[in-house]
PDB file of C-alpha atoms in Angstrom:
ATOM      1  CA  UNK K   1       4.509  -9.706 -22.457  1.00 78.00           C
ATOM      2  CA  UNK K   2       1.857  -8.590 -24.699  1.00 89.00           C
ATOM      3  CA  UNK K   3      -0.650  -5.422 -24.329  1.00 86.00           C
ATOM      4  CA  UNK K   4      -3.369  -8.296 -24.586  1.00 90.00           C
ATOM      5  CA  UNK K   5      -2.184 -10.317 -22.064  1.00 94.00           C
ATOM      6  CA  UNK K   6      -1.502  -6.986 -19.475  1.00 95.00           C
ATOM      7  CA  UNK K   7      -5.101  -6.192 -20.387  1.00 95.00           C
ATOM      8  CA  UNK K   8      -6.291  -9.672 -19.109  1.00 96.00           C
ATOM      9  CA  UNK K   9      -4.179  -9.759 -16.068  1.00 97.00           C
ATOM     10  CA  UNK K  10      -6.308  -6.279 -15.671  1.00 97.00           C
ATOM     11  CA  UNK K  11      -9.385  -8.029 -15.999  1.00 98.00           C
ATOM     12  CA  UNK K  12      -8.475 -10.612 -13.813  1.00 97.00           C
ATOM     13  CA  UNK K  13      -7.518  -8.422 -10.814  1.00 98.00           C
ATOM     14  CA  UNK K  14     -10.402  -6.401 -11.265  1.00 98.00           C
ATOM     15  CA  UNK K  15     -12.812  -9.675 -11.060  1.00 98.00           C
ATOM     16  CA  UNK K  16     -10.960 -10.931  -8.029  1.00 97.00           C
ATOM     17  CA  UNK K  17     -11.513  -7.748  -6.273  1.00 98.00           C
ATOM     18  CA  UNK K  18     -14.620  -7.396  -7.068  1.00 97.00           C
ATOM     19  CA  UNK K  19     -15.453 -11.074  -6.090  1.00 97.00           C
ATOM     20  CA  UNK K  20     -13.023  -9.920  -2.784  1.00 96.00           C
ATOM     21  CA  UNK K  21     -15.519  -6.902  -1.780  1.00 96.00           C
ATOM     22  CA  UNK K  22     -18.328  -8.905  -2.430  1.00 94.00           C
ATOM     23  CA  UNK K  23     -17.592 -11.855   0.244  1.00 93.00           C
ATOM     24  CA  UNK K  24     -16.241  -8.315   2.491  1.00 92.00           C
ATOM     25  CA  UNK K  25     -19.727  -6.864   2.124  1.00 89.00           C
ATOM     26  CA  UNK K  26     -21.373 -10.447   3.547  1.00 91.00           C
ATOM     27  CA  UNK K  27     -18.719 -10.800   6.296  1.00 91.00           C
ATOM     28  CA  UNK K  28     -19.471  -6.986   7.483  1.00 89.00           C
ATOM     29  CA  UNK K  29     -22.671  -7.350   8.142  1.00 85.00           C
ATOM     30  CA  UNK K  30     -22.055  -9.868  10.983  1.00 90.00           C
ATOM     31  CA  UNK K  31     -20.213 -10.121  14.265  1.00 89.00           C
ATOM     32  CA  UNK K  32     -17.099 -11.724  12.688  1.00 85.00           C
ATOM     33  CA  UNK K  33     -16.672  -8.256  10.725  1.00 89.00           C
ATOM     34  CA  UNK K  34     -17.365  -6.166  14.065  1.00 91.00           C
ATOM     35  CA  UNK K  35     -13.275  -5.889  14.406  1.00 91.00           C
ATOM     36  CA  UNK K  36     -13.162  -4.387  11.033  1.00 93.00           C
ATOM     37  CA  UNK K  37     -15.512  -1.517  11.198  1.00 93.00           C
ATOM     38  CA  UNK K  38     -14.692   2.306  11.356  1.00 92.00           C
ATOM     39  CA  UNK K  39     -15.730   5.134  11.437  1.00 92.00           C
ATOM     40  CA  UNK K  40     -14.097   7.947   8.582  1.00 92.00           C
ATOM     41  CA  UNK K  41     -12.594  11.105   8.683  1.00 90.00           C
ATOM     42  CA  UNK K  42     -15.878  12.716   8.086  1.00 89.00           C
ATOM     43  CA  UNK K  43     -17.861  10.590  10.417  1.00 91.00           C
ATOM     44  CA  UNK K  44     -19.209   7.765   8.602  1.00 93.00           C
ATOM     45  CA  UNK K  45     -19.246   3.917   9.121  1.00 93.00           C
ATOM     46  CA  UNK K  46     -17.036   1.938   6.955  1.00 95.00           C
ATOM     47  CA  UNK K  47     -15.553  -1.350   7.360  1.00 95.00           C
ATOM     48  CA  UNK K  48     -11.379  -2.371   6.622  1.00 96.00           C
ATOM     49  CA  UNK K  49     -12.616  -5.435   4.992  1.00 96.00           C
ATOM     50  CA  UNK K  50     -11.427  -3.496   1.273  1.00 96.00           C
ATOM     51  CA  UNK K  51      -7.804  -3.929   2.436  1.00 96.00           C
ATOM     52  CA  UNK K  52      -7.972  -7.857   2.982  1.00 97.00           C
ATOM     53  CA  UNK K  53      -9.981  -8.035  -0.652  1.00 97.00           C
ATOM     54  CA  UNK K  54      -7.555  -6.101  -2.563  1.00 98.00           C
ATOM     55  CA  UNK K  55      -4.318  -7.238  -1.250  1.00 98.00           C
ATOM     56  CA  UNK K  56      -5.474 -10.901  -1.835  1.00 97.00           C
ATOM     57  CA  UNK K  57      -6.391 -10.004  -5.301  1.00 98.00           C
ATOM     58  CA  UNK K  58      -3.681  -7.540  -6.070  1.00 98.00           C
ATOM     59  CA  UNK K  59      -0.960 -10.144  -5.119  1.00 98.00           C
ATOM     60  CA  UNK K  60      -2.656 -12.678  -6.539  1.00 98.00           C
ATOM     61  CA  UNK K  61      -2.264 -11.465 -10.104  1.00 98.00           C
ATOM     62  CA  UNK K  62       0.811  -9.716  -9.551  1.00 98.00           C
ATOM     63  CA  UNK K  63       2.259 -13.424  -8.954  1.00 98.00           C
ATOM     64  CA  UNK K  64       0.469 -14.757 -12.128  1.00 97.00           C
ATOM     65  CA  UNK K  65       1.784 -12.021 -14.585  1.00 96.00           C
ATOM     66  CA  UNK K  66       5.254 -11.504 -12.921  1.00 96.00           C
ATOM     67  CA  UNK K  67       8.400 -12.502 -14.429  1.00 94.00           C
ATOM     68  CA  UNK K  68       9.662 -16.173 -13.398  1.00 91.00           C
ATOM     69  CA  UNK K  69      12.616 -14.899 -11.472  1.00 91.00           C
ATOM     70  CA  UNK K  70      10.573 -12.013 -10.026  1.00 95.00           C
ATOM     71  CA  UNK K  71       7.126 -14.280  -8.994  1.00 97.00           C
ATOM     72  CA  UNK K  72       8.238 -15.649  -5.371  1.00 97.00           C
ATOM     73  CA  UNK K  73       9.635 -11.838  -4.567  1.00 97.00           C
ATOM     74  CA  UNK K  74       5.906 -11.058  -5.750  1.00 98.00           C
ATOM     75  CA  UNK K  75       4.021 -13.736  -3.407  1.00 98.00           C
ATOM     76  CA  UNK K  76       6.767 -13.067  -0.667  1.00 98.00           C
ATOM     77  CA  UNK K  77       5.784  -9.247  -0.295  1.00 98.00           C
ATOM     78  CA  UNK K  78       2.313  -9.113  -1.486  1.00 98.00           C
ATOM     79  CA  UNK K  79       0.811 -11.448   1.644  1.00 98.00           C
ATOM     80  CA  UNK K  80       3.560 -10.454   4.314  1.00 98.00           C
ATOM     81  CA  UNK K  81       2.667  -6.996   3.745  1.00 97.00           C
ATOM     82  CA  UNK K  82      -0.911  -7.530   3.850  1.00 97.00           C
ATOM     83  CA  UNK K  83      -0.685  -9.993   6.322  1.00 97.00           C
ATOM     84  CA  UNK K  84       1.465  -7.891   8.964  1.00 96.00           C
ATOM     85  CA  UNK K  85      -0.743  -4.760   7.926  1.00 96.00           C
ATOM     86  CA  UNK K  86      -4.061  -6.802   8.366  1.00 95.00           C
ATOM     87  CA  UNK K  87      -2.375  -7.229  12.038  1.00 93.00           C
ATOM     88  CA  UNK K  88      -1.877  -3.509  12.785  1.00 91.00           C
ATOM     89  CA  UNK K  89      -5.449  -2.457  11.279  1.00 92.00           C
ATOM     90  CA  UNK K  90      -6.622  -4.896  14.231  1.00 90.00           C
ATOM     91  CA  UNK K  91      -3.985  -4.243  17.337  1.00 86.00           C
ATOM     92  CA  UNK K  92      -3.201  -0.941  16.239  1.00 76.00           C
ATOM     93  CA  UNK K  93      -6.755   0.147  17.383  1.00 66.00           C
ATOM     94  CA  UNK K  94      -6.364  -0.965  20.867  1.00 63.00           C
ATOM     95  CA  UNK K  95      -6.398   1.900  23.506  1.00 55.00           C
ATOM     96  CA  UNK K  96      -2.761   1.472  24.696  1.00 57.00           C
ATOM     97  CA  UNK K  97      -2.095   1.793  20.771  1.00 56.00           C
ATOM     98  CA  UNK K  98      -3.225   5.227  20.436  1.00 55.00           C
ATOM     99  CA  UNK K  99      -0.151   6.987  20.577  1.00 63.00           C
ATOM    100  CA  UNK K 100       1.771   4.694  19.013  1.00 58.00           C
ATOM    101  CA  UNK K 101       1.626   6.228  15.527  1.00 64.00           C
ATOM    102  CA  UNK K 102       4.980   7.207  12.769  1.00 60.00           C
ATOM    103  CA  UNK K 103       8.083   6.709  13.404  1.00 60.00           C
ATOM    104  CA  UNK K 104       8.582   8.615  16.400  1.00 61.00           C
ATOM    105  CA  UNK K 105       6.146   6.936  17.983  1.00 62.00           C
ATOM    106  CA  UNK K 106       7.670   3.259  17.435  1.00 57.00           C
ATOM    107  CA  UNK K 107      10.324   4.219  18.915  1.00 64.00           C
ATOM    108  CA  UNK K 108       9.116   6.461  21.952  1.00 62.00           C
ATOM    109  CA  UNK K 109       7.215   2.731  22.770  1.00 64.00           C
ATOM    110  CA  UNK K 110       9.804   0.799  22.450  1.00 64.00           C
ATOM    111  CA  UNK K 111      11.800   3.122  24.858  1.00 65.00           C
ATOM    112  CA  UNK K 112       8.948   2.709  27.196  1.00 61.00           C
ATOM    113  CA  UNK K 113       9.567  -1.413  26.849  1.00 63.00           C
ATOM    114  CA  UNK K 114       6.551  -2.183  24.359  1.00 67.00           C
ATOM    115  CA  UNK K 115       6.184  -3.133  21.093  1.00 72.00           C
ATOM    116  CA  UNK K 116       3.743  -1.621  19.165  1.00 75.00           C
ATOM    117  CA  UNK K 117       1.725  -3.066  16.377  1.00 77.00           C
ATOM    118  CA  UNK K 118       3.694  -0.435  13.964  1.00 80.00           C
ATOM    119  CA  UNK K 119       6.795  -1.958  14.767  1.00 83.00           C
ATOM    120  CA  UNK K 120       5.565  -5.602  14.149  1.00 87.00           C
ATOM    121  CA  UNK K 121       4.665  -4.240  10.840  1.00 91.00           C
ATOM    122  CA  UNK K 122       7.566  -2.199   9.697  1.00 90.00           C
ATOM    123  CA  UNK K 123       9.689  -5.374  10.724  1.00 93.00           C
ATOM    124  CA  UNK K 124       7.448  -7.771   8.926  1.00 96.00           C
ATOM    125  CA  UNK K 125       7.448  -5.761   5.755  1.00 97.00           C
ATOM    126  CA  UNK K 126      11.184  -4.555   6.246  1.00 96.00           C
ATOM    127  CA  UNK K 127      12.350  -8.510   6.645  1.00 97.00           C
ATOM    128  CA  UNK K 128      10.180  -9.202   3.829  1.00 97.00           C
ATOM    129  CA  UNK K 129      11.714  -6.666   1.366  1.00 97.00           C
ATOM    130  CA  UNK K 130      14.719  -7.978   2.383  1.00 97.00           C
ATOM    131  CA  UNK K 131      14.108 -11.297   1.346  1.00 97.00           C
ATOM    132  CA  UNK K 132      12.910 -10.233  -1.991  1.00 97.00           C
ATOM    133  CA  UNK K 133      16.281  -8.513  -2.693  1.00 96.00           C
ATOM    134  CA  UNK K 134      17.461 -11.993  -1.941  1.00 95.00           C
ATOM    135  CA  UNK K 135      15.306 -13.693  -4.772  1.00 94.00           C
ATOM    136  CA  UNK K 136      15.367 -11.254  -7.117  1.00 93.00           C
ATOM    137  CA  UNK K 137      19.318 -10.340  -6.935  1.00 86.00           C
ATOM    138  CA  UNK K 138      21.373  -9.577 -10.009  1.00 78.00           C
ATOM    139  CA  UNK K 139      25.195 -10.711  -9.780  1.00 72.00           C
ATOM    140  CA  UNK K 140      27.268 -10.442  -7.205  1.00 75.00           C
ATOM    141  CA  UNK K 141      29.548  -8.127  -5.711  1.00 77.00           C
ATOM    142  CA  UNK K 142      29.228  -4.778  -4.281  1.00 80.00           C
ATOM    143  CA  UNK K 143      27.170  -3.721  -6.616  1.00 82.00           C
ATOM    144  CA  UNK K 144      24.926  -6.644  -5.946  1.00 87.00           C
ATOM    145  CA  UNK K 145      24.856  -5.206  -2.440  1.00 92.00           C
ATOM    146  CA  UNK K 146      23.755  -1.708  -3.534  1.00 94.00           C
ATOM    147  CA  UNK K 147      21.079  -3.081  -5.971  1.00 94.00           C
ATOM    148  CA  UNK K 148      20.106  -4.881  -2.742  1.00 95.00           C
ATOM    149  CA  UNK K 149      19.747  -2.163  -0.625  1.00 96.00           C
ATOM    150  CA  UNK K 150      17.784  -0.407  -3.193  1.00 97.00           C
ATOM    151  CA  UNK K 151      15.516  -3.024  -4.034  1.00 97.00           C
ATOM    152  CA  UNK K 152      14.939  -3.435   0.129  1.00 97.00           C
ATOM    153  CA  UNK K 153      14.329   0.329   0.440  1.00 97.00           C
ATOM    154  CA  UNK K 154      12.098   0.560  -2.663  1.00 98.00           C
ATOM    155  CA  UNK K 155       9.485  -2.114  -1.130  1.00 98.00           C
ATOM    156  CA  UNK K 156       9.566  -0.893   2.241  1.00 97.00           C
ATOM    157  CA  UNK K 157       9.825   2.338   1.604  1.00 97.00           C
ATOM    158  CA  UNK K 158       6.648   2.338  -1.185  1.00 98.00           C
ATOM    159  CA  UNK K 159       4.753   0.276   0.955  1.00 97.00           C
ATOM    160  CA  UNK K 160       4.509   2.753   3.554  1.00 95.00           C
ATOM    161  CA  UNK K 161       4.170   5.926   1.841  1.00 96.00           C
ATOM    162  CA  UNK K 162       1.218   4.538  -0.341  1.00 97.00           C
ATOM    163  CA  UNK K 163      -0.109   3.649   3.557  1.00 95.00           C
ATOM    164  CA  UNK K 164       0.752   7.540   4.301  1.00 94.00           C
ATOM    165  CA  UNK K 165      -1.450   8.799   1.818  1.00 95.00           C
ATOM    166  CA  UNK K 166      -4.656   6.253   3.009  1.00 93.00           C
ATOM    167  CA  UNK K 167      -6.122   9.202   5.156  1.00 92.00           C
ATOM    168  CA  UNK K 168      -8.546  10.494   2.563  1.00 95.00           C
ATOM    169  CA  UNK K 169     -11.216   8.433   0.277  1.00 96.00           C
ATOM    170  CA  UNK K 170      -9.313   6.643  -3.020  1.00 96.00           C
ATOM    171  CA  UNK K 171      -6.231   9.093  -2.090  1.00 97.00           C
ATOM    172  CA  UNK K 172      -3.661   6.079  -1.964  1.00 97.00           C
ATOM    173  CA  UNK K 173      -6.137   3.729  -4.770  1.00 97.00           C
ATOM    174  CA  UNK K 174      -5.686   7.043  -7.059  1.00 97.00           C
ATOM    175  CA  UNK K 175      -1.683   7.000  -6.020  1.00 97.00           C
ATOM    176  CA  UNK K 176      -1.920   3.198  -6.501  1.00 97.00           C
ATOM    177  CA  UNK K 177      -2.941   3.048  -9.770  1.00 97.00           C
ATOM    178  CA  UNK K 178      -1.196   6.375 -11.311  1.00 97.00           C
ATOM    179  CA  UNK K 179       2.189   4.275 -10.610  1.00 97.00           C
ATOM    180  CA  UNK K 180       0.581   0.779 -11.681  1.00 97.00           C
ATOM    181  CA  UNK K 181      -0.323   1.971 -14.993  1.00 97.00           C
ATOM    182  CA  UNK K 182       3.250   4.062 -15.253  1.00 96.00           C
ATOM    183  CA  UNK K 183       4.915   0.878 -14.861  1.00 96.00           C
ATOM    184  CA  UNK K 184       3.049  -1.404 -17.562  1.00 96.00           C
ATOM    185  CA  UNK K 185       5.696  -1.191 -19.620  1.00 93.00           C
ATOM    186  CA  UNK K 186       9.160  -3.080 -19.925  1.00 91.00           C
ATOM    187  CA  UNK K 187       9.628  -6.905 -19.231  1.00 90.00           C
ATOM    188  CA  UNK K 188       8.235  -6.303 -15.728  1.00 94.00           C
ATOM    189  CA  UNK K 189       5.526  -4.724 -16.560  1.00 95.00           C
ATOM    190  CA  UNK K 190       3.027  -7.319 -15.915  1.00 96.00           C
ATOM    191  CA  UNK K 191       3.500  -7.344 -12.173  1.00 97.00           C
ATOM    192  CA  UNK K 192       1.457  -4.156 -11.813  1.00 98.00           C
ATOM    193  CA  UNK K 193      -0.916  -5.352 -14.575  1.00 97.00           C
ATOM    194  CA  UNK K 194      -3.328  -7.365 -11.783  1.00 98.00           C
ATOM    195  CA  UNK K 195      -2.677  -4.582  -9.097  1.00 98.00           C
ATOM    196  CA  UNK K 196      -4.097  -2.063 -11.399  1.00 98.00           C
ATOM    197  CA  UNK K 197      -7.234  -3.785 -12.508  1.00 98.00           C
ATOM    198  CA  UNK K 198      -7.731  -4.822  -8.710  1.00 98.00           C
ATOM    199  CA  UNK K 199      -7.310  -1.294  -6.982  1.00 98.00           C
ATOM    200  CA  UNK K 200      -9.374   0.258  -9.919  1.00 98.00           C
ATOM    201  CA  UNK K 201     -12.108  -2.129  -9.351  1.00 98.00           C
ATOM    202  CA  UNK K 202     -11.872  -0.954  -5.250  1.00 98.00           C
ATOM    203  CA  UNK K 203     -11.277   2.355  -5.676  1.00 97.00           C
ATOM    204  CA  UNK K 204     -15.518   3.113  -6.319  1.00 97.00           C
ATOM    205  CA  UNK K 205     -16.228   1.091  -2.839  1.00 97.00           C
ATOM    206  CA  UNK K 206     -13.378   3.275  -1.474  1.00 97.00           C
ATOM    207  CA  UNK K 207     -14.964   6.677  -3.018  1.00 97.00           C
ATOM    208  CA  UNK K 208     -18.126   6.177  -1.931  1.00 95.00           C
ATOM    209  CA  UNK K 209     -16.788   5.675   1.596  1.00 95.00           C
ATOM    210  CA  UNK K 210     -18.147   1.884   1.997  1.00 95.00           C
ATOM    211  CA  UNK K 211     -14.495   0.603   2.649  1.00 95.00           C
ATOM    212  CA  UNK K 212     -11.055   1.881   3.708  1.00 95.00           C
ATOM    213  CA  UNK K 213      -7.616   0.398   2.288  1.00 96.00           C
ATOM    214  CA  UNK K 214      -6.385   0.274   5.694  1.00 94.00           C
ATOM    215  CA  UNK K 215      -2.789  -0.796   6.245  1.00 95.00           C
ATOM    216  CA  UNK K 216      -3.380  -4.281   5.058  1.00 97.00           C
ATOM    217  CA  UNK K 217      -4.426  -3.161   1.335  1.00 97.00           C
ATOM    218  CA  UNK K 218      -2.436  -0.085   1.093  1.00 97.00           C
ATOM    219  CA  UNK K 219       0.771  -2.081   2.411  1.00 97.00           C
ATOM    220  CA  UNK K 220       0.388  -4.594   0.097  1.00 98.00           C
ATOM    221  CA  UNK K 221      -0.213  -3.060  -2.999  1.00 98.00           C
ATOM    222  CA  UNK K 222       2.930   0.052  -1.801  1.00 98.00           C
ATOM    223  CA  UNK K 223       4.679  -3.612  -1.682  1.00 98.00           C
ATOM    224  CA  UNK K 224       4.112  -5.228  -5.070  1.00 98.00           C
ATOM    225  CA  UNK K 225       4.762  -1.350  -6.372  1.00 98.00           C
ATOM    226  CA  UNK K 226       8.012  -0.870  -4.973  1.00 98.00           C
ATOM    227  CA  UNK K 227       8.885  -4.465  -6.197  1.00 98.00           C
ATOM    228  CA  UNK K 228       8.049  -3.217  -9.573  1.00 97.00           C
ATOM    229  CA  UNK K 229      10.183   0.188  -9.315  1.00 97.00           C
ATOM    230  CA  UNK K 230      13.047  -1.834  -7.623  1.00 96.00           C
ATOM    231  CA  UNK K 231      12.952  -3.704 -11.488  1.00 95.00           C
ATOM    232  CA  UNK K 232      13.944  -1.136 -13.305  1.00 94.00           C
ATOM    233  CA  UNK K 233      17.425  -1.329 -15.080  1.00 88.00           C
ATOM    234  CA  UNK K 234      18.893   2.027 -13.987  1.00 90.00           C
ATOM    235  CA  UNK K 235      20.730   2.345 -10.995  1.00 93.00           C
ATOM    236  CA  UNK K 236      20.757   5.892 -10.841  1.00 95.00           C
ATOM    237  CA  UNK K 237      17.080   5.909 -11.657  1.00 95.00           C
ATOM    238  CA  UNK K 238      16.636   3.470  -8.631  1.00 96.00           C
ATOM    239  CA  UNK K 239      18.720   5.498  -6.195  1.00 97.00           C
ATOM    240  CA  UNK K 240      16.468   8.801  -7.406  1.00 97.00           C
ATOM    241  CA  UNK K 241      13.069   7.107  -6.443  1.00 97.00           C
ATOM    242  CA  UNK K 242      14.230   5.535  -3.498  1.00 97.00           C
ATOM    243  CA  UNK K 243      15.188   9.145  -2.227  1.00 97.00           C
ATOM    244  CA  UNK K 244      12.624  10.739  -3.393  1.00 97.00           C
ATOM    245  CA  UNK K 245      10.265   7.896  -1.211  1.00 97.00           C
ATOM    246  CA  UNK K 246      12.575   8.262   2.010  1.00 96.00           C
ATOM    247  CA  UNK K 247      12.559  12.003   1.679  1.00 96.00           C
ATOM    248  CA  UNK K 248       8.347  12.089   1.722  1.00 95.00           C
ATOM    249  CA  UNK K 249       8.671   9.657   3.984  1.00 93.00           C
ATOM    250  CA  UNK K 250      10.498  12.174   6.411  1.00 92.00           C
ATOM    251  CA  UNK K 251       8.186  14.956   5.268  1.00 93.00           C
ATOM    252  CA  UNK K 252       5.496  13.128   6.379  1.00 90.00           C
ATOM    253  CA  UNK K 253       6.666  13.254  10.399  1.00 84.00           C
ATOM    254  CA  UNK K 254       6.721  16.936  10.233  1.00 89.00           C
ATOM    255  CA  UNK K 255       3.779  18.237   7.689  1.00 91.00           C
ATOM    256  CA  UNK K 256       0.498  17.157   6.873  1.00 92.00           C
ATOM    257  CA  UNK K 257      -0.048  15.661   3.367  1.00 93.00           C
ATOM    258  CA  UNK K 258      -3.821  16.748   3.326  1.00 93.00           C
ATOM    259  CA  UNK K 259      -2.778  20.341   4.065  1.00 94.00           C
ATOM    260  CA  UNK K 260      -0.367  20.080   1.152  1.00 94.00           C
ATOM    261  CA  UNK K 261      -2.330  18.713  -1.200  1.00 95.00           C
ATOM    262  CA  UNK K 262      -5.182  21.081  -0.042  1.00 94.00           C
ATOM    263  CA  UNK K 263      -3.131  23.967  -0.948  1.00 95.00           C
ATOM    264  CA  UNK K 264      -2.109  22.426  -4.264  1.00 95.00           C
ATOM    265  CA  UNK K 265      -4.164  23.374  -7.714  1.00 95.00           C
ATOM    266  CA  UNK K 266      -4.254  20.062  -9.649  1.00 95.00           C
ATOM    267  CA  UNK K 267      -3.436  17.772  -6.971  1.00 94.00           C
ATOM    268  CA  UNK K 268      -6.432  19.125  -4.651  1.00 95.00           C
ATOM    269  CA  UNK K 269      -9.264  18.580  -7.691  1.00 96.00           C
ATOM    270  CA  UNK K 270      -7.645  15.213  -8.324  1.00 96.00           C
ATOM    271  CA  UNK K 271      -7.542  14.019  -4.644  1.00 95.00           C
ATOM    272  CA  UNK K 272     -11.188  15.221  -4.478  1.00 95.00           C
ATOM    273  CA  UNK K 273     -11.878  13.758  -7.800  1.00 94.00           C
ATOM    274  CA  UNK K 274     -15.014  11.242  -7.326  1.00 94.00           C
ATOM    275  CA  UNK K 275     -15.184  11.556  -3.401  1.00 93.00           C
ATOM    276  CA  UNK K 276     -18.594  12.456  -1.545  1.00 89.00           C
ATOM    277  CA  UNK K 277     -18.513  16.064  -0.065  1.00 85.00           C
ATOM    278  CA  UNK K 278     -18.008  15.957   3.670  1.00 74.00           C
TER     279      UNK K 278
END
């Protein structure tokens, strides 16, 4: 593919999204939006509505500039993920949800006989990773099973950590789009080309605190990312990222990313970079 053409699928996922947040803005300000609004770390009203408008624009153009093998993976993962996160931005705020939050707290609900709206989610996205490994398999044989398994882990696993970092203003859109633009080259390239216009062209709305991500747009586009890492022709390389993901992942039960990033010179100015004091 072309640097014109990745520039154009750009364009185009920036112009969806923006066309996205514009319908979002109208549907806020009445009663259907009421499920949708929040209020922030820092006190202030926003609505979830930026999720819905960037994952539909994100996988959008991550279908059209996808390879041919790689486009139904693309479609498969982009609106599952968004779909099944869409679902836990709304029954994950319920009151008997509250506790139900990581890992640990999955599983401490499902001990207690319920299913929480986390679980729905990491099934959904974990079934449709899955399937993607299906449709975009190389081969056969074992090591069709291990490029499997990565390729599972890769989408799952990306699609929640970008969700871990959605705490903070344009933290995940910033994380989002570092990645997107890392991966614009190489035959796949393209299927980050539309995500990265799209979460770009969020990311101000985001900034200035007049949306969130949310699980729905943060899932989706983690999705379409780790669909884009799980391309790469290295194994090894593959195997590297997909422990690097699980071992933040695991981090993430036990310290607080804000704290961390806090702490760090470089990554604290950039997390802060274009956000409103608080």
């Amino acid at each position: 593919m072309t640097a014109g053409r990745r520039v154009r699928l750009a364009l185009a996922g920036a112009a969806a999204a923006r066309a996205a947040l514009a319908g979002a803005g109208a549907l806020t300000a009445r009663s259907a939006g009421a499920p949708w609004r929040r209020v922030n770390y820092a006190g202030r009203p926003v609505t979830l509505l930026g999720g819905p408008a960037l994952a539909a624009s994100a996988t959008a153009t991550a279908v059209l500039g996808a390879p041919v093998g790689t486009r139904a993976a693309a479609a498969l993962v982009g609106a599952v993920s968004g779909l099944v996160g869409g679902y836990d931005d709304l029954a994950g705020a319920r009151p008997e949800q509250a506790r139900d939050k990581g890992f640990a707290g999955h599983l401490a609900a499902l001990r207690a006989g319920r299913i929480s709206a986390g679980a729905v989610k990491v099934a959904g996205i974990g079934a449709a990773a899955a399937a993607a490994a299906v449709l975009t398999r190389r081969g056969s044989g074992p090591g069709a099973i291990v490029d499997g398994v990565l390729s599972t882990g890769l989408v799952a696993g990306t699609a929640n950590l970008v969700n871990l970092l959605d705490l903070r203003p344009g933290r995940a859109g910033k994380a989002g789009a570092l990645v997107a633009a890392a991966g614009l080259g190489g035959a796949a390239g393209g299927l980050v080309a539309g995500p990265l216009g799209a979460t770009l062209a969020v990311l101000p709305a985001d900034l200035g605190e007049q949306v969130m991500l949310g699980d729905c747009g943060a899932n989706a586009v983690g999705a379409l990312l780790g669909l884009r890492l799980a391309a790469l022709r290295g194994r090894a390389s593959r195997a590297g990222l997909l422990a690097g993901v699980v071992a933040l992942t695991l981090a993430s039960e036990k310290v607080s990313f804000t704290k961390v990033i806090e702490a760090t010179p470089g990554l604290r100015e950039l997390d802060r970079l274009g956000r409103r004091p608080s």
